[in-house]
């Protein structure tokens, strides 16, 4: 009831109150936008890391630096708790679809069965399972590292590429390491795969998936000098089995076992990367709050001035209250309530305004802005803490008004 | 103006709080403007100073994708482009890749490990960005200068030998300061280089057996164009041989950098060369800068939101202070109206007060903004290695000051509108009759 009475009292100073509330609300919009969008993007990245389908990655210096990828994957497969190790080689190729001309595509060379076993939830919806390659273990052409086996020459192509060039399953597609088509080979399209609907980074919309050994041979990292093979890859993605895939200790133990096999390679546990990302997100939250503090400080100084102004205009009322013996605590509480009403209204208005602004950016923003806004997460705890923070700072500003009210000379105020 | 000065003097605390509010908002906006101006100015200046007017990549490539298939017949591209467009002064094919580097200490340790002496922990080949080019083809392009050492002994590409790859192999390399410092090497020292990596200490003898030894011809400046603080430079044909991209039908490069004699209209050269070479895609520096700008759109949008919010809060604040001032002086304003001052004149007094508060806020904001921009620039400079001379993240120039002044003028105008209207419509008789 007291708050309702204070709200009615505020109507007497409608413009000043409205402007103070508007200023605080505007200032609160900024941390709401930054925290929700920044937090949402960080959560999205952490979720992607934690649900990627594999838990450990192996990489090496140099271009396609991982050597002897097939046998290394087999050695990693033998480590306890490892479900599958999938070597991946990425390279840009030129494709020559039937309609003429060439188009660059991102080619990924994989061992089909191992790749399927390390797919995350998102990839599961994009790729058929099992992959429609006739040699799921990539053994035929690899032929124990000789690269002399019968070529498979099968490829899967991304849906955007297939749509753009009218490529269908069963068609032949020439792929070459450069724009020189005579260096290319003709692959049979055995399937299509989707690409993610949206992402913050660039999307390889035009992509092909090939057996690892055939892409290695095409890019010059397959058979090396006679008697030795390079068998290169960019990374090996390692999926753990069952409960171990969510056990940080087991993941770290597997990473250490791999590091003992290839001590010069980079072996990273995605759980560690997720932890680093969380720490970075915490630093960013501090940065967002620091950036927002300018507007909040101005808004709170504003609130203090409005309250002081009200003390001036209500000096007679305050004088009467004090002359009648109203306790100081009661007068202070009244000013605290005024500040809470103004600050609270502003903070709540700011939260609503921030949510509306983020929704507008997600709906009408362009490119990465719309994507980032679409990932925003409005954490009730964070927003609640923000509102409480504004209320707490607002109550500090009421101290100035209270001090001024309690120091009014009664006789002068009544005159 | 006397009215405005008097109003501010009467309420020094309130006026000070207002100017601090405007000053903080101005400082924030000025820093954001300086950041935007700094990156844009530096990027444009570097692009102009680089001498690169066009970039050529394989056909149908999007510059935003970052990776593209290699171009073939790299050594003949230069003469082909010059033949097709007389405006082309230089066309330099670059092969950009990543290699593993090792120094003589590691070589010694690897040999000693055959006798059972373990390789010291932490010693391993280092990955670094690598560029292969034909030194003479870089005429007109800004490439890193040697700081120590004579540099490459030949301006051409001797090993290429008209496509036979049978010419003399120089085994010379230049490395930038970052890589030289990491490997503790100087001109004259040997470096072992391979496109493969060693899997561990036991693999080192095999790795060195397959690596190629190069002698360091120079230690160079850092190179801003390639985003790596560790870089090595080679003759194009020798790097092609290292990466398996030498030979007939290959002769690969990643891209071609083109310098024009008259760079005022690169779009026409882009169109001409595009027609002549359908197997290549050409980009002007303007295209590249547009892609860079698009990639920072996210930050620019949220930066704009930050600035707008600061401005709105400062404007609301100033409006309220001016309203309070009008209320405080309502009798005085009514008296002025009673003795013949026009409504517009009285309104002007309030606008003047608004502008005076905003002007003081501008001075404070510019000072705070300059301090903030300088500090932030120093911080960012310390974070990024290999920046070229003259690069600044924040540029506190005339456009920034003008931007700040315009912003403050807008605060002054919008904040004074309501209070001025209030002053102009004060009921004169009621105000004069009031106790």
PDB file of N, CA and C in Angstrom, chain A residues 294-359:
ATOM      1  N   UNK A 294      28.771   3.328 -17.802  1.00  0.00           N
ATOM      2  CA  UNK A 294      28.723   4.762 -18.095  1.00  0.00           C
ATOM      3  C   UNK A 294      27.270   5.236 -18.061  1.00  0.00           C
ATOM      4  N   UNK A 295      26.415   4.548 -18.811  1.00  0.00           N
ATOM      5  CA  UNK A 295      24.999   4.919 -18.854  1.00  0.00           C
ATOM      6  C   UNK A 295      24.353   4.774 -17.493  1.00  0.00           C
ATOM      7  N   UNK A 296      24.700   3.690 -16.774  1.00  0.00           N
ATOM      8  CA  UNK A 296      24.087   3.463 -15.451  1.00  0.00           C
ATOM      9  C   UNK A 296      24.504   4.541 -14.466  1.00  0.00           C
ATOM     10  N   UNK A 297      25.788   4.924 -14.504  1.00  0.00           N
ATOM     11  CA  UNK A 297      26.267   5.976 -13.586  1.00  0.00           C
ATOM     12  C   UNK A 297      25.511   7.279 -13.854  1.00  0.00           C
ATOM     13  N   UNK A 298      25.384   7.632 -15.132  1.00  0.00           N
ATOM     14  CA  UNK A 298      24.671   8.869 -15.471  1.00  0.00           C
ATOM     15  C   UNK A 298      23.222   8.765 -15.009  1.00  0.00           C
ATOM     16  N   UNK A 299      22.598   7.606 -15.243  1.00  0.00           N
ATOM     17  CA  UNK A 299      21.209   7.408 -14.836  1.00  0.00           C
ATOM     18  C   UNK A 299      21.036   7.530 -13.328  1.00  0.00           C
ATOM     19  N   UNK A 300      21.986   7.006 -12.572  1.00  0.00           N
ATOM     20  CA  UNK A 300      21.859   7.042 -11.112  1.00  0.00           C
ATOM     21  C   UNK A 300      22.143   8.439 -10.556  1.00  0.00           C
ATOM     22  N   UNK A 301      23.077   9.153 -11.165  1.00  0.00           N
ATOM     23  CA  UNK A 301      23.298  10.552 -10.764  1.00  0.00           C
ATOM     24  C   UNK A 301      22.013  11.347 -11.017  1.00  0.00           C
ATOM     25  N   UNK A 302      21.404  11.037 -12.129  1.00  0.00           N
ATOM     26  CA  UNK A 302      20.135  11.638 -12.519  1.00  0.00           C
ATOM     27  C   UNK A 302      19.092  11.380 -11.427  1.00  0.00           C
ATOM     28  N   UNK A 303      18.999  10.120 -11.008  1.00  0.00           N
ATOM     29  CA  UNK A 303      18.021   9.743  -9.982  1.00  0.00           C
ATOM     30  C   UNK A 303      18.275  10.512  -8.690  1.00  0.00           C
ATOM     31  N   UNK A 304      19.553  10.625  -8.312  1.00  0.00           N
ATOM     32  CA  UNK A 304      19.903  11.349  -7.083  1.00  0.00           C
ATOM     33  C   UNK A 304      19.443  12.803  -7.179  1.00  0.00           C
ATOM     34  N   UNK A 305      19.655  13.425  -8.329  1.00  0.00           N
ATOM     35  CA  UNK A 305      19.261  14.830  -8.497  1.00  0.00           C
ATOM     36  C   UNK A 305      17.746  14.997  -8.426  1.00  0.00           C
ATOM     37  N   UNK A 306      17.040  14.038  -9.040  1.00  0.00           N
ATOM     38  CA  UNK A 306      15.568  14.118  -9.016  1.00  0.00           C
ATOM     39  C   UNK A 306      15.061  13.997  -7.581  1.00  0.00           C
ATOM     40  N   UNK A 307      15.666  13.098  -6.805  1.00  0.00           N
ATOM     41  CA  UNK A 307      15.238  12.924  -5.406  1.00  0.00           C
ATOM     42  C   UNK A 307      15.572  14.169  -4.586  1.00  0.00           C
ATOM     43  N   UNK A 308      16.759  14.728  -4.818  1.00  0.00           N
ATOM     44  CA  UNK A 308      17.137  15.950  -4.101  1.00  0.00           C
ATOM     45  C   UNK A 308      16.165  17.086  -4.423  1.00  0.00           C
ATOM     46  N   UNK A 309      15.793  17.127  -5.677  1.00  0.00           N
ATOM     47  CA  UNK A 309      14.856  18.154  -6.126  1.00  0.00           C
ATOM     48  C   UNK A 309      13.519  17.997  -5.394  1.00  0.00           C
ATOM     49  N   UNK A 310      13.141  16.724  -5.206  1.00  0.00           N
ATOM     50  CA  UNK A 310      11.866  16.490  -4.533  1.00  0.00           C
ATOM     51  C   UNK A 310      11.946  16.904  -3.059  1.00  0.00           C
ATOM     52  N   UNK A 311      13.102  16.694  -2.460  1.00  0.00           N
ATOM     53  CA  UNK A 311      13.272  17.156  -1.071  1.00  0.00           C
ATOM     54  C   UNK A 311      13.021  18.657  -1.011  1.00  0.00           C
ATOM     55  N   UNK A 312      13.572  19.380  -1.984  1.00  0.00           N
ATOM     56  CA  UNK A 312      13.396  20.839  -2.010  1.00  0.00           C
ATOM     57  C   UNK A 312      11.928  21.205  -2.124  1.00  0.00           C
ATOM     58  N   UNK A 313      11.237  20.505  -3.051  1.00  0.00           N
ATOM     59  CA  UNK A 313       9.853  20.896  -3.282  1.00  0.00           C
ATOM     60  C   UNK A 313       8.920  20.416  -2.170  1.00  0.00           C
ATOM     61  N   UNK A 314       9.364  19.441  -1.365  1.00  0.00           N
ATOM     62  CA  UNK A 314       8.508  18.932  -0.288  1.00  0.00           C
ATOM     63  C   UNK A 314       9.027  19.361   1.079  1.00  0.00           C
ATOM     64  N   UNK A 315       9.817  20.436   1.106  1.00  0.00           N
ATOM     65  CA  UNK A 315      10.442  20.831   2.372  1.00  0.00           C
ATOM     66  C   UNK A 315       9.414  21.166   3.428  1.00  0.00           C
ATOM     67  N   UNK A 316       8.284  21.748   3.004  1.00  0.00           N
ATOM     68  CA  UNK A 316       7.247  22.092   3.974  1.00  0.00           C
ATOM     69  C   UNK A 316       6.671  20.832   4.620  1.00  0.00           C
ATOM     70  N   UNK A 317       6.351  19.849   3.756  1.00  0.00           N
ATOM     71  CA  UNK A 317       5.795  18.582   4.265  1.00  0.00           C
ATOM     72  C   UNK A 317       6.792  17.918   5.208  1.00  0.00           C
ATOM     73  N   UNK A 318       8.042  17.922   4.793  1.00  0.00           N
ATOM     74  CA  UNK A 318       9.081  17.286   5.632  1.00  0.00           C
ATOM     75  C   UNK A 318       9.196  18.035   6.956  1.00  0.00           C
ATOM     76  N   UNK A 319       9.125  19.379   6.867  1.00  0.00           N
ATOM     77  CA  UNK A 319       9.200  20.195   8.089  1.00  0.00           C
ATOM     78  C   UNK A 319       8.075  19.854   9.054  1.00  0.00           C
ATOM     79  N   UNK A 320       6.841  19.697   8.512  1.00  0.00           N
ATOM     80  CA  UNK A 320       5.699  19.354   9.362  1.00  0.00           C
ATOM     81  C   UNK A 320       5.911  17.984   9.988  1.00  0.00           C
ATOM     82  N   UNK A 321       6.347  17.026   9.169  1.00  0.00           N
ATOM     83  CA  UNK A 321       6.577  15.659   9.692  1.00  0.00           C
ATOM     84  C   UNK A 321       7.567  15.692  10.838  1.00  0.00           C
ATOM     85  N   UNK A 322       8.653  16.417  10.643  1.00  0.00           N
ATOM     86  CA  UNK A 322       9.682  16.444  11.682  1.00  0.00           C
ATOM     87  C   UNK A 322       9.191  17.188  12.915  1.00  0.00           C
ATOM     88  N   UNK A 323       8.374  18.267  12.701  1.00  0.00           N
ATOM     89  CA  UNK A 323       7.847  19.013  13.835  1.00  0.00           C
ATOM     90  C   UNK A 323       6.892  18.140  14.648  1.00  0.00           C
ATOM     91  N   UNK A 324       6.186  17.225  13.932  1.00  0.00           N
ATOM     92  CA  UNK A 324       5.234  16.346  14.644  1.00  0.00           C
ATOM     93  C   UNK A 324       5.945  15.172  15.309  1.00  0.00           C
ATOM     94  N   UNK A 325       7.222  15.037  15.082  1.00  0.00           N
ATOM     95  CA  UNK A 325       7.993  13.983  15.752  1.00  0.00           C
ATOM     96  C   UNK A 325       8.042  12.673  14.997  1.00  0.00           C
ATOM     97  N   UNK A 326       7.753  12.719  13.689  1.00  0.00           N
ATOM     98  CA  UNK A 326       7.881  11.482  12.891  1.00  0.00           C
ATOM     99  C   UNK A 326       9.335  11.010  12.972  1.00  0.00           C
ATOM    100  N   UNK A 327       9.552   9.711  13.303  1.00  0.00           N
ATOM    101  CA  UNK A 327      10.942   9.248  13.466  1.00  0.00           C
ATOM    102  C   UNK A 327      11.771   9.414  12.181  1.00  0.00           C
ATOM    103  N   UNK A 328      13.066   9.645  12.389  1.00  0.00           N
ATOM    104  CA  UNK A 328      13.987   9.829  11.261  1.00  0.00           C
ATOM    105  C   UNK A 328      13.972   8.595  10.347  1.00  0.00           C
ATOM    106  N   UNK A 329      13.885   7.405  11.017  1.00  0.00           N
ATOM    107  CA  UNK A 329      13.926   6.171  10.238  1.00  0.00           C
ATOM    108  C   UNK A 329      12.754   6.120   9.237  1.00  0.00           C
ATOM    109  N   UNK A 330      11.594   6.647   9.710  1.00  0.00           N
ATOM    110  CA  UNK A 330      10.400   6.613   8.864  1.00  0.00           C
ATOM    111  C   UNK A 330      10.565   7.542   7.652  1.00  0.00           C
ATOM    112  N   UNK A 331      11.175   8.706   7.918  1.00  0.00           N
ATOM    113  CA  UNK A 331      11.415   9.652   6.813  1.00  0.00           C
ATOM    114  C   UNK A 331      12.410   9.039   5.817  1.00  0.00           C
ATOM    115  N   UNK A 332      13.459   8.418   6.372  1.00  0.00           N
ATOM    116  CA  UNK A 332      14.467   7.791   5.500  1.00  0.00           C
ATOM    117  C   UNK A 332      13.826   6.683   4.669  1.00  0.00           C
ATOM    118  N   UNK A 333      12.921   5.893   5.318  1.00  0.00           N
ATOM    119  CA  UNK A 333      12.286   4.781   4.597  1.00  0.00           C
ATOM    120  C   UNK A 333      11.435   5.304   3.447  1.00  0.00           C
ATOM    121  N   UNK A 334      10.789   6.456   3.679  1.00  0.00           N
ATOM    122  CA  UNK A 334       9.941   7.019   2.618  1.00  0.00           C
ATOM    123  C   UNK A 334      10.791   7.375   1.391  1.00  0.00           C
ATOM    124  N   UNK A 335      11.968   7.927   1.639  1.00  0.00           N
ATOM    125  CA  UNK A 335      12.834   8.285   0.496  1.00  0.00           C
ATOM    126  C   UNK A 335      13.420   7.053  -0.169  1.00  0.00           C
ATOM    127  N   UNK A 336      13.681   6.034   0.658  1.00  0.00           N
ATOM    128  CA  UNK A 336      14.178   4.780   0.098  1.00  0.00           C
ATOM    129  C   UNK A 336      13.125   4.169  -0.830  1.00  0.00           C
ATOM    130  N   UNK A 337      11.846   4.262  -0.371  1.00  0.00           N
ATOM    131  CA  UNK A 337      10.777   3.709  -1.212  1.00  0.00           C
ATOM    132  C   UNK A 337      10.663   4.485  -2.533  1.00  0.00           C
ATOM    133  N   UNK A 338      10.801   5.819  -2.428  1.00  0.00           N
ATOM    134  CA  UNK A 338      10.737   6.626  -3.662  1.00  0.00           C
ATOM    135  C   UNK A 338      11.802   6.187  -4.642  1.00  0.00           C
ATOM    136  N   UNK A 339      13.003   6.017  -4.102  1.00  0.00           N
ATOM    137  CA  UNK A 339      14.111   5.617  -4.962  1.00  0.00           C
ATOM    138  C   UNK A 339      13.861   4.232  -5.541  1.00  0.00           C
ATOM    139  N   UNK A 340      13.292   3.332  -4.695  1.00  0.00           N
ATOM    140  CA  UNK A 340      13.032   1.962  -5.166  1.00  0.00           C
ATOM    141  C   UNK A 340      11.996   1.969  -6.282  1.00  0.00           C
ATOM    142  N   UNK A 341      10.974   2.811  -6.124  1.00  0.00           N
ATOM    143  CA  UNK A 341       9.930   2.870  -7.158  1.00  0.00           C
ATOM    144  C   UNK A 341      10.512   3.371  -8.479  1.00  0.00           C
ATOM    145  N   UNK A 342      11.279   4.470  -8.377  1.00  0.00           N
ATOM    146  CA  UNK A 342      11.858   5.023  -9.612  1.00  0.00           C
ATOM    147  C   UNK A 342      12.879   4.061 -10.230  1.00  0.00           C
ATOM    148  N   UNK A 343      13.828   3.615  -9.390  1.00  0.00           N
ATOM    149  CA  UNK A 343      14.888   2.727  -9.888  1.00  0.00           C
ATOM    150  C   UNK A 343      14.319   1.405 -10.378  1.00  0.00           C
ATOM    151  N   UNK A 344      13.388   0.827  -9.590  1.00  0.00           N
ATOM    152  CA  UNK A 344      12.788  -0.456  -9.959  1.00  0.00           C
ATOM    153  C   UNK A 344      12.004  -0.348 -11.253  1.00  0.00           C
ATOM    154  N   UNK A 345      11.203   0.728 -11.378  1.00  0.00           N
ATOM    155  CA  UNK A 345      10.429   0.900 -12.621  1.00  0.00           C
ATOM    156  C   UNK A 345      11.380   1.011 -13.808  1.00  0.00           C
ATOM    157  N   UNK A 346      12.458   1.791 -13.617  1.00  0.00           N
ATOM    158  CA  UNK A 346      13.432   1.962 -14.698  1.00  0.00           C
ATOM    159  C   UNK A 346      14.088   0.642 -15.048  1.00  0.00           C
ATOM    160  N   UNK A 347      14.489  -0.115 -14.005  1.00  0.00           N
ATOM    161  CA  UNK A 347      15.187  -1.381 -14.269  1.00  0.00           C
ATOM    162  C   UNK A 347      14.274  -2.364 -14.999  1.00  0.00           C
ATOM    163  N   UNK A 348      13.022  -2.453 -14.534  1.00  0.00           N
ATOM    164  CA  UNK A 348      12.094  -3.383 -15.196  1.00  0.00           C
ATOM    165  C   UNK A 348      11.814  -2.932 -16.633  1.00  0.00           C
ATOM    166  N   UNK A 349      11.647  -1.622 -16.794  1.00  0.00           N
ATOM    167  CA  UNK A 349      11.436  -1.087 -18.149  1.00  0.00           C
ATOM    168  C   UNK A 349      12.628  -1.388 -19.035  1.00  0.00           C
ATOM    169  N   UNK A 350      13.826  -1.291 -18.470  1.00  0.00           N
ATOM    170  CA  UNK A 350      15.046  -1.564 -19.235  1.00  0.00           C
ATOM    171  C   UNK A 350      15.132  -3.020 -19.651  1.00  0.00           C
ATOM    172  N   UNK A 351      14.738  -3.913 -18.738  1.00  0.00           N
ATOM    173  CA  UNK A 351      14.772  -5.346 -19.067  1.00  0.00           C
ATOM    174  C   UNK A 351      13.816  -5.629 -20.223  1.00  0.00           C
ATOM    175  N   UNK A 352      12.599  -5.066 -20.110  1.00  0.00           N
ATOM    176  CA  UNK A 352      11.617  -5.276 -21.188  1.00  0.00           C
ATOM    177  C   UNK A 352      12.140  -4.661 -22.493  1.00  0.00           C
ATOM    178  N   UNK A 353      12.657  -3.432 -22.374  1.00  0.00           N
ATOM    179  CA  UNK A 353      13.190  -2.752 -23.569  1.00  0.00           C
ATOM    180  C   UNK A 353      14.324  -3.541 -24.207  1.00  0.00           C
ATOM    181  N   UNK A 354      15.210  -4.098 -23.372  1.00  0.00           N
ATOM    182  CA  UNK A 354      16.340  -4.882 -23.889  1.00  0.00           C
ATOM    183  C   UNK A 354      15.858  -6.116 -24.623  1.00  0.00           C
ATOM    184  N   UNK A 355      14.864  -6.795 -24.041  1.00  0.00           N
ATOM    185  CA  UNK A 355      14.336  -8.010 -24.682  1.00  0.00           C
ATOM    186  C   UNK A 355      13.696  -7.649 -26.029  1.00  0.00           C
ATOM    187  N   UNK A 356      12.959  -6.529 -26.043  1.00  0.00           N
ATOM    188  CA  UNK A 356      12.312  -6.100 -27.299  1.00  0.00           C
ATOM    189  C   UNK A 356      13.370  -5.750 -28.343  1.00  0.00           C
ATOM    190  N   UNK A 357      14.435  -5.046 -27.895  1.00  0.00           N
ATOM    191  CA  UNK A 357      15.485  -4.646 -28.849  1.00  0.00           C
ATOM    192  C   UNK A 357      16.188  -5.873 -29.442  1.00  0.00           C
ATOM    193  N   UNK A 358      16.491  -6.845 -28.576  1.00  0.00           N
ATOM    194  CA  UNK A 358      17.159  -8.066 -29.070  1.00  0.00           C
ATOM    195  C   UNK A 358      16.243  -8.801 -30.051  1.00  0.00           C
ATOM    196  N   UNK A 359      14.942  -8.863 -29.700  1.00  0.00           N
ATOM    197  CA  UNK A 359      13.996  -9.535 -30.611  1.00  0.00           C
ATOM    198  C   UNK A 359      13.945  -8.804 -31.953  1.00  0.00           C
TER     199      UNK A 359
END
